[in-house]
Short mmCIF file of C-alpha atoms and ligand atoms in Angstrom, two decimals:
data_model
loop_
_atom_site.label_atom_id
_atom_site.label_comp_id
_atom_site.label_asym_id
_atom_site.label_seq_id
_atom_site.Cartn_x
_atom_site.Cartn_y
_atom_site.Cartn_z
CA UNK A 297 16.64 -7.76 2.50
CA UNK A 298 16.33 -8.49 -1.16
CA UNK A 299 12.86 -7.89 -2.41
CA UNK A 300 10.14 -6.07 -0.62
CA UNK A 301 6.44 -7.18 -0.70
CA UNK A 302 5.38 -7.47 2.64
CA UNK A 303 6.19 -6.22 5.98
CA UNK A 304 7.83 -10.35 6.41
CA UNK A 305 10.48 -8.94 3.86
CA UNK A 306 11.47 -6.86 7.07
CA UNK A 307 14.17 -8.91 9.35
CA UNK A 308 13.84 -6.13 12.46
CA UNK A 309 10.60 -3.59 12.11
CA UNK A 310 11.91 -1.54 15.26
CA UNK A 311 14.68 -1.29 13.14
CA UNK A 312 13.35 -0.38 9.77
CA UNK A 313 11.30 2.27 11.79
CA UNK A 314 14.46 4.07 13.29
CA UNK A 315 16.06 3.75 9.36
CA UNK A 316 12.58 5.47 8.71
CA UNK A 317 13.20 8.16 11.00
CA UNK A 318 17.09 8.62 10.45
CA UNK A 319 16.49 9.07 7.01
CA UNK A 320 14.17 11.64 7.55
CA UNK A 321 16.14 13.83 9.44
CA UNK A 322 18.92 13.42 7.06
CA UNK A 323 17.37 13.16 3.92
CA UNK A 324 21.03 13.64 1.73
CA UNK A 325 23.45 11.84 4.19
CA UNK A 326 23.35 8.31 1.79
CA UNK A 327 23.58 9.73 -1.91
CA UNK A 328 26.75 7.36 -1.87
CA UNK A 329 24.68 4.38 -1.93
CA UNK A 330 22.84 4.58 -4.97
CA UNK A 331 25.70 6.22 -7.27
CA UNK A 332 25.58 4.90 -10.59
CA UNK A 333 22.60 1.97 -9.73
CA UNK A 334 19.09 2.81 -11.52
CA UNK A 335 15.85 2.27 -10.55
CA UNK A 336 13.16 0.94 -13.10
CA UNK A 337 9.12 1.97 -11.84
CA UNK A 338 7.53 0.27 -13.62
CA UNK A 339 3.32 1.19 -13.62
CA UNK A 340 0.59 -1.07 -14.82
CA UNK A 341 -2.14 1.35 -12.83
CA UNK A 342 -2.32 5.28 -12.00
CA UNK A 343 -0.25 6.70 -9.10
CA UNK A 344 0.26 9.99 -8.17
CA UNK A 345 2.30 9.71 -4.45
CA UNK A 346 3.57 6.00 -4.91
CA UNK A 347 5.54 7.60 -8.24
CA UNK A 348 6.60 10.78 -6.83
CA UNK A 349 7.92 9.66 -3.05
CA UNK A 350 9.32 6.38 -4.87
CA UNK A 351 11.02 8.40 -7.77
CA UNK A 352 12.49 10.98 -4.98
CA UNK A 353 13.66 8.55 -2.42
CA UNK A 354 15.39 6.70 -5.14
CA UNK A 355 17.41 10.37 -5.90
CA UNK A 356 17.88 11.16 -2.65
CA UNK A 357 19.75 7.79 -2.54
CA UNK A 358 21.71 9.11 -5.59
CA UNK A 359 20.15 6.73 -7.90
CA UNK A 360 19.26 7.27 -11.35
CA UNK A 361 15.19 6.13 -11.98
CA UNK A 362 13.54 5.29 -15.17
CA UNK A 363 9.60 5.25 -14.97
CA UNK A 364 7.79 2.99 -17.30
CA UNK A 365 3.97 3.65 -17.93
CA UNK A 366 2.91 0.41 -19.34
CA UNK A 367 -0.79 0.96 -20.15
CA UNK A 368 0.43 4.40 -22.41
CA UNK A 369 4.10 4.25 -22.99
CA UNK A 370 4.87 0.26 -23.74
CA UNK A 371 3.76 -2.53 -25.49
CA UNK A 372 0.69 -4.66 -23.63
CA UNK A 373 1.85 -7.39 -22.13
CA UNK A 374 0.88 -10.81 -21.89
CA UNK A 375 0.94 -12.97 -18.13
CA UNK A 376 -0.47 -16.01 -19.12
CA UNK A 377 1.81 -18.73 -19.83
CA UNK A 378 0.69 -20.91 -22.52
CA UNK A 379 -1.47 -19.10 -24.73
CA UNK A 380 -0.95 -18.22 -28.15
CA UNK A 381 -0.57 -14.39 -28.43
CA UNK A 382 -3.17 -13.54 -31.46
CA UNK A 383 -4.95 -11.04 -29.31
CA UNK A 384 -3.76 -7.34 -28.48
CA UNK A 385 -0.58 -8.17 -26.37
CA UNK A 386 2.47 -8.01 -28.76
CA UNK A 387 5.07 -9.06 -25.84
CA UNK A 388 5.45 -11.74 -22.83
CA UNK A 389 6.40 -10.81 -19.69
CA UNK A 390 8.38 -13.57 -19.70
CA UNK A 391 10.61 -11.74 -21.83
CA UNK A 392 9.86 -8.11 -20.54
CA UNK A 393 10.94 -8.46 -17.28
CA UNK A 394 14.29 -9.91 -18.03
CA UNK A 395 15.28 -7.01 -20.75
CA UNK A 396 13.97 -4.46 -18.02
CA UNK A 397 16.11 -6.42 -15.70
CA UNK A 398 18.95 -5.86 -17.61
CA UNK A 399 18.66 -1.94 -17.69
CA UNK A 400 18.81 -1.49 -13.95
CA UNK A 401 19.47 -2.50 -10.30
CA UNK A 402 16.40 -2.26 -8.83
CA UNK A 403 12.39 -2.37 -9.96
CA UNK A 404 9.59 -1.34 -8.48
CA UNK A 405 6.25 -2.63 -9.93
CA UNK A 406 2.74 -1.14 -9.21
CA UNK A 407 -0.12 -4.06 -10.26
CA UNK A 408 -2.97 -3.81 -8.97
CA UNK A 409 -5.39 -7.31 -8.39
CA UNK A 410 -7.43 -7.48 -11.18
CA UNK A 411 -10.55 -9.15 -10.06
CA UNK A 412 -10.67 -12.18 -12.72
CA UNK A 413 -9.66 -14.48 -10.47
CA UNK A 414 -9.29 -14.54 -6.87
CA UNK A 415 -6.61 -16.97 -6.92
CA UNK A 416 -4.30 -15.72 -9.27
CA UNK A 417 -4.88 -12.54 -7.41
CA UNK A 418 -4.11 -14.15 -4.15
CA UNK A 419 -0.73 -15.77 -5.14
CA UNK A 420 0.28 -12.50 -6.61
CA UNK A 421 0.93 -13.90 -9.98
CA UNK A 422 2.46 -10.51 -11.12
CA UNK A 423 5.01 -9.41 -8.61
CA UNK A 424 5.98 -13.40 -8.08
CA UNK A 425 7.05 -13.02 -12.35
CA UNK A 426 9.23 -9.73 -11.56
CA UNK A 427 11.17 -11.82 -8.70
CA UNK A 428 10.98 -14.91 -10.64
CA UNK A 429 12.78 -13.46 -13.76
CA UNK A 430 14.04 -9.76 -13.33
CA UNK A 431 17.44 -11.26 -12.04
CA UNK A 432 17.44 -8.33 -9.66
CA UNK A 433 15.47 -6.82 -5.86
CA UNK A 434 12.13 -6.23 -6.60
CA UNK A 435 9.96 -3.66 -4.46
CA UNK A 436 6.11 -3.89 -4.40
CA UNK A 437 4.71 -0.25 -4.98
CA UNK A 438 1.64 -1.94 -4.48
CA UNK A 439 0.56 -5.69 -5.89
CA UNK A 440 -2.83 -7.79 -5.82
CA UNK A 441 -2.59 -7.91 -2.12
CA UNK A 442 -0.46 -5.94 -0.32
CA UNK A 443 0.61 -2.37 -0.38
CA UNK A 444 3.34 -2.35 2.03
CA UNK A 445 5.49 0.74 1.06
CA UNK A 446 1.61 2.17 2.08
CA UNK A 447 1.57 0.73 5.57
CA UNK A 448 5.29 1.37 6.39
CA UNK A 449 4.72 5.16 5.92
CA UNK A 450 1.01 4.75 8.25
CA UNK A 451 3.07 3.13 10.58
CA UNK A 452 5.24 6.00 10.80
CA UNK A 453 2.61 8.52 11.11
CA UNK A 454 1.04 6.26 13.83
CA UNK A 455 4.37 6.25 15.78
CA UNK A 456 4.82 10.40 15.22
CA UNK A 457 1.26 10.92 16.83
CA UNK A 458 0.56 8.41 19.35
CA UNK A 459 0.56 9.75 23.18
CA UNK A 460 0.37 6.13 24.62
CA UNK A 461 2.89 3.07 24.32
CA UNK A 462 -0.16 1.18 22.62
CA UNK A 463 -3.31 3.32 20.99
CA UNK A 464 -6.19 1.98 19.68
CA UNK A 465 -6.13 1.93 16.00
CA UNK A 466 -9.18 1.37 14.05
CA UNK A 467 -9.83 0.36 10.33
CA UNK A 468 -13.20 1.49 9.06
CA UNK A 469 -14.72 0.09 5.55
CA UNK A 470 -16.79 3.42 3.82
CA UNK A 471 -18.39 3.96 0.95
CA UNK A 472 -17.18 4.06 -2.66
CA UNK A 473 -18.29 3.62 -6.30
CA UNK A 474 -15.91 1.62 -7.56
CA UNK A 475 -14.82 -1.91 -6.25
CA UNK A 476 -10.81 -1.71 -4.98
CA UNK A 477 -8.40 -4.15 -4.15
CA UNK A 478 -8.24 -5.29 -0.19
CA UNK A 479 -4.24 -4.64 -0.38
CA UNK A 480 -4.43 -1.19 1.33
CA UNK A 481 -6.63 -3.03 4.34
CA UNK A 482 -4.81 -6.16 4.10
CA UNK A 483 -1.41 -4.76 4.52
CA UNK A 484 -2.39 -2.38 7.12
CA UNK A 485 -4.05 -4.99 9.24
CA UNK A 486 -0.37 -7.16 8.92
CA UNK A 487 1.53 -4.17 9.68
CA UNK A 488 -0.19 -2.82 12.81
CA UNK A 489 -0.19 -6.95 14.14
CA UNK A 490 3.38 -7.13 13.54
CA UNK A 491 3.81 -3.70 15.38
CA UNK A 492 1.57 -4.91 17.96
CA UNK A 493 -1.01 -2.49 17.95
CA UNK A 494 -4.39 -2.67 19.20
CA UNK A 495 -6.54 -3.08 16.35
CA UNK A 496 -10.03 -2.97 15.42
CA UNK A 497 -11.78 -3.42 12.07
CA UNK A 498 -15.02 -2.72 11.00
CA UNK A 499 -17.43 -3.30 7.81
CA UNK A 500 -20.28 -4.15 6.87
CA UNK A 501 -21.22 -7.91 6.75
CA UNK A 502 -19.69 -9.47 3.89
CA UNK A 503 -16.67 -7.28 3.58
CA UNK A 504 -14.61 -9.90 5.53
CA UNK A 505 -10.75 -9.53 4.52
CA UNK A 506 -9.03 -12.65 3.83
CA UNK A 507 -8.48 -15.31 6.94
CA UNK A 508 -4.90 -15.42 6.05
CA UNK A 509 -4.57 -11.56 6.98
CA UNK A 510 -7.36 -11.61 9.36
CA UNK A 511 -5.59 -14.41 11.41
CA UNK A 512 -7.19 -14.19 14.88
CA UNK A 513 -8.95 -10.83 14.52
CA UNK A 514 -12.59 -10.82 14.76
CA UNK A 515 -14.54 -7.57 12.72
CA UNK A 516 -16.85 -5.38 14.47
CA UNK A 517 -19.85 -5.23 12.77
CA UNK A 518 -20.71 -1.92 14.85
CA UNK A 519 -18.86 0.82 13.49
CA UNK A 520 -19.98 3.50 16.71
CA UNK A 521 -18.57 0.68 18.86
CA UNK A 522 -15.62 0.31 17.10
CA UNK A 523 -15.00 3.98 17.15
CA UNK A 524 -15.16 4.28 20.89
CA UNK A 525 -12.16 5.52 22.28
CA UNK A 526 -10.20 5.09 19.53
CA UNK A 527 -7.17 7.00 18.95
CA UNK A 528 -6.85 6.61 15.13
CA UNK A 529 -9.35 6.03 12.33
CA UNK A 530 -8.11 4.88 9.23
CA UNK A 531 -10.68 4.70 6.49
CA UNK A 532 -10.48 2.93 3.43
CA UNK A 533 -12.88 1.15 0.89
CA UNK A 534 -12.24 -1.96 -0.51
CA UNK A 535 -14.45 -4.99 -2.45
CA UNK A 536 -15.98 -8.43 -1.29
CA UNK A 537 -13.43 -10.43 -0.76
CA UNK A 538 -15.82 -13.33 -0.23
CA UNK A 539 -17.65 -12.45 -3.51
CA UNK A 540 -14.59 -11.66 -4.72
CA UNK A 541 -14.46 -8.10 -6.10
CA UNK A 542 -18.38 -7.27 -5.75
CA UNK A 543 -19.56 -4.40 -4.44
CA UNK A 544 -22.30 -5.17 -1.85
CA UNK A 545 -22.68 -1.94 -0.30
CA UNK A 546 -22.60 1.80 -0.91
CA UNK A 547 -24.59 2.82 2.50
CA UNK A 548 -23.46 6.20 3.60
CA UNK A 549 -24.38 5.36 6.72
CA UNK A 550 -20.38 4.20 6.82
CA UNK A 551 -18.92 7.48 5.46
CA UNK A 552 -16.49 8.64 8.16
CA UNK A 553 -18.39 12.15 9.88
CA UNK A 554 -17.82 14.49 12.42
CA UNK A 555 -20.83 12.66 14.95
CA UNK A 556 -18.52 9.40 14.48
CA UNK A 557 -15.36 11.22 15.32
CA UNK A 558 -16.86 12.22 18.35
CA UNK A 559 -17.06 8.87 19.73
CA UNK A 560 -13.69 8.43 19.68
CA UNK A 561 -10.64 9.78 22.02
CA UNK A 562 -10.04 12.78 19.97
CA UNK A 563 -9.01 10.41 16.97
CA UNK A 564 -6.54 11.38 14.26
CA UNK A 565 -8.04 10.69 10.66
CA UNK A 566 -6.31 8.66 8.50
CA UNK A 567 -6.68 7.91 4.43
CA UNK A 568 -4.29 6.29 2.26
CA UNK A 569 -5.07 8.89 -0.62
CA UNK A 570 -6.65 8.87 -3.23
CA UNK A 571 -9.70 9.94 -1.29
CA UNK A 572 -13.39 10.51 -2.78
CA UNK A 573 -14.34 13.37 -0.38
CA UNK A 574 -18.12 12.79 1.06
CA UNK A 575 -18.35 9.05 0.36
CA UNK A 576 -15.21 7.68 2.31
CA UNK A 577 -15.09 10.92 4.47
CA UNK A 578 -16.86 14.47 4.79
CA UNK A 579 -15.33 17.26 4.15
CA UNK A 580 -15.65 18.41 7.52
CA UNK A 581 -13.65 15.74 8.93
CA UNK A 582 -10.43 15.65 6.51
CA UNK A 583 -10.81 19.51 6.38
CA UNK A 584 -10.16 18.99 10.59
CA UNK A 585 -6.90 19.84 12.51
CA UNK A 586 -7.23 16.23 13.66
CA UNK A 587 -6.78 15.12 9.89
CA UNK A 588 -3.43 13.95 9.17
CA UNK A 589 -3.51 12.64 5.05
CA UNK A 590 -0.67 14.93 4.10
CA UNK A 591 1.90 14.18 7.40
CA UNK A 592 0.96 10.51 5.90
CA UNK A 593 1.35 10.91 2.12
CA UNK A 594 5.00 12.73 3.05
CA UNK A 595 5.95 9.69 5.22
CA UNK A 596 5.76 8.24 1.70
CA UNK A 597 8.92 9.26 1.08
CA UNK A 598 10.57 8.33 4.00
CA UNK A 599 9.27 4.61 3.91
CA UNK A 600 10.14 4.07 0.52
CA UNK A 601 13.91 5.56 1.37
CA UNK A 602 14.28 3.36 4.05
CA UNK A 603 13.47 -0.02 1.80
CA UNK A 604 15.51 1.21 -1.07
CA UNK A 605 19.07 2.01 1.73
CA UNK A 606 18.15 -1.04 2.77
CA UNK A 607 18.31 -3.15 -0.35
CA UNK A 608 21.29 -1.22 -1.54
CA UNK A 609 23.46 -1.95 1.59
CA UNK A 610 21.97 -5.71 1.55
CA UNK A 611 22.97 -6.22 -1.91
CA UNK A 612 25.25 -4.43 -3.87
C1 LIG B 13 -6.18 2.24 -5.04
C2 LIG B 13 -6.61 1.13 -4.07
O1 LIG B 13 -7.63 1.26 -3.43
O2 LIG B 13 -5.89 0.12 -3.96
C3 LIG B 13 -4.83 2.80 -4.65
C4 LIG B 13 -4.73 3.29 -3.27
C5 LIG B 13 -3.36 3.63 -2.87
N1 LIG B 13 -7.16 3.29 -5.06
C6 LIG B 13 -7.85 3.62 -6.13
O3 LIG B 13 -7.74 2.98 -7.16
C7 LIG B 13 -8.79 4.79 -6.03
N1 LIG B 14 -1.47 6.09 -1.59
C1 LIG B 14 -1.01 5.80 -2.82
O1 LIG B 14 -0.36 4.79 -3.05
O2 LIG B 14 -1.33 6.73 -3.77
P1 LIG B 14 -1.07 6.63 -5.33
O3 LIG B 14 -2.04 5.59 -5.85
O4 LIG B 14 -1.36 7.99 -5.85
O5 LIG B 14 0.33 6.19 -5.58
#
């Protein structure tokens, strides 16, 4: 593997799973790998786990890492090709990504979509620069459309907790006052295909995620039906992606609460993090014993390890 952006990047996912697991039962048993190689993070939106379990599995590797801030450390910088720079953006990334390039062995980039355009969004014209011109493996710590270091560490919780071969997973749309990207949803619902679990999702009409994630999958509009029998509920928000990056609904009636839990098999709660406590979920419910945000959040760690061994024994 060379770069990472989507589970695809993966050449055996049973595989990357048991690297998952090896690595965290022996957390120091690779520091070899990453002697004298640096890692760039580079951070065009706010992170508080994606920084921390990146930055950590990168030392546990050996590594050095470098974290870049771009919004409050560097200059602004410009993605548009073709425009004269008279505005507030004194450098290219054209020329930003090759100098940061040149500092280190691997980046990671966190760039969020940025609801202007759907399209540009879409064909993750961020990320697609980094591999284009950093001259070295690039690893999504979350882009326009997927968040894959994200799903690799659900799919790990999902694989600690199941107690049958093939539970029934279920994404649920809630409530939130802000509109956010569909990468959490989208990567999660290309993860859990490729892992071949049974998956429902549900949201409101109108909250359709893209066809090219959705593939076959049909939404439930009916989020008690959805929630019947399930064995894990994994909540998230995100915006329209049909009127792209509108927020059509804030009805609470979708907030994830103990009377909905009940429907299901005894369901473990799942949340990427950040979570807004009594609009996504109530406190009740990620207050639970059957909450398990932190287990997932640690996986973090673990995920991102795996990716980074990987790309160090694939390419250096
Ligand atoms: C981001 C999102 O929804 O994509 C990051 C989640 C990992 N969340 C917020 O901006 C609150
Ligand atoms: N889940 C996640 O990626 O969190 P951060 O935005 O804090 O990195």
């Amino acid at each position: 593997m060379r770069h990472f952006t989507s589970v695809n990047d993966i050449p055996d996912l049973k595989k990357a799973l048991e690297v998952a697991f090896d690595v965290k039962k022996n957390p120091f048993a690779y520091t070899h790998l990453g002697k004298n190689k640096t890692m760039v993070l580079i951070f065009f939106n706010s992170s508080l786990r994606t920084r921390l379990s990146t930055q950590k599995a990168a030392m546990n590797l050996g590594m050095n890492t470098m974290v870049l801030n771009v919004n409050e450390d560097g200059w602004q910088l410009e993605s548009e090709m073709g425009v004269v720079m008279d505005g507030n953006k004194p450098e290219h990334l054209r020329e930003a990504i090759p100098v940061i390039g040149s500092y280190c062995d691997i980046i990671g980039v966190r760039s969020f979509a940025r609801f202007e355009s759907r399209e540009d969004d879409y064909n993750e014209k961020i990320i697609n620069q980094f591999i284009d011109y950093a001259g070295v493996p690039i690893v999504s710590m979350e882009a326009a459309t997927r968040h894959p270091l994200q799903s690799f560490a659900d799919l790990m919780t999902i694989e600690e907790l199941k107690t049958k071969a093939l539970p029934k997973v279920v994404l649920t749309w809630a409530p939130h006052p802000r509109a956010l990207p569909q990468a959490v949803p989208n990567s999660f619902v290309e993860w859990m295909v490729k892992a071949g679990m049974e998956l429902v999702v549900t949201h409101p009409e109108g909250y359709e995620l893209a066809p090219s994630f959705m593939g076959d999958l049909k939404p439930e509009y009916n989020q008690d039906r959805a929630f019947e029998g399930a064995d894990f509920i994994y909540a998230k928000n995100w915006a329209s992606y049909t009127s792209y990056g509108k927020i059509l609904s804030k009805d609470m009636n979708w907030t994830v609460d103990a009377r909905k839990m009940a429907l299901t098999n005894r369901a473990k709660f799942m949340h990427c993090l950040p979570v807004r406590r009594n609009m996504i979920v109530t406190d009740e419910v990620i207050d639970s014993s059957d909450s398990v945000v932190i287990q997932e959040a640690a996986n973090r760690e673990w995920s991102a390890m795996a990716v980074l061994k990987m790309i160090l024994e694939d390419n250096f």
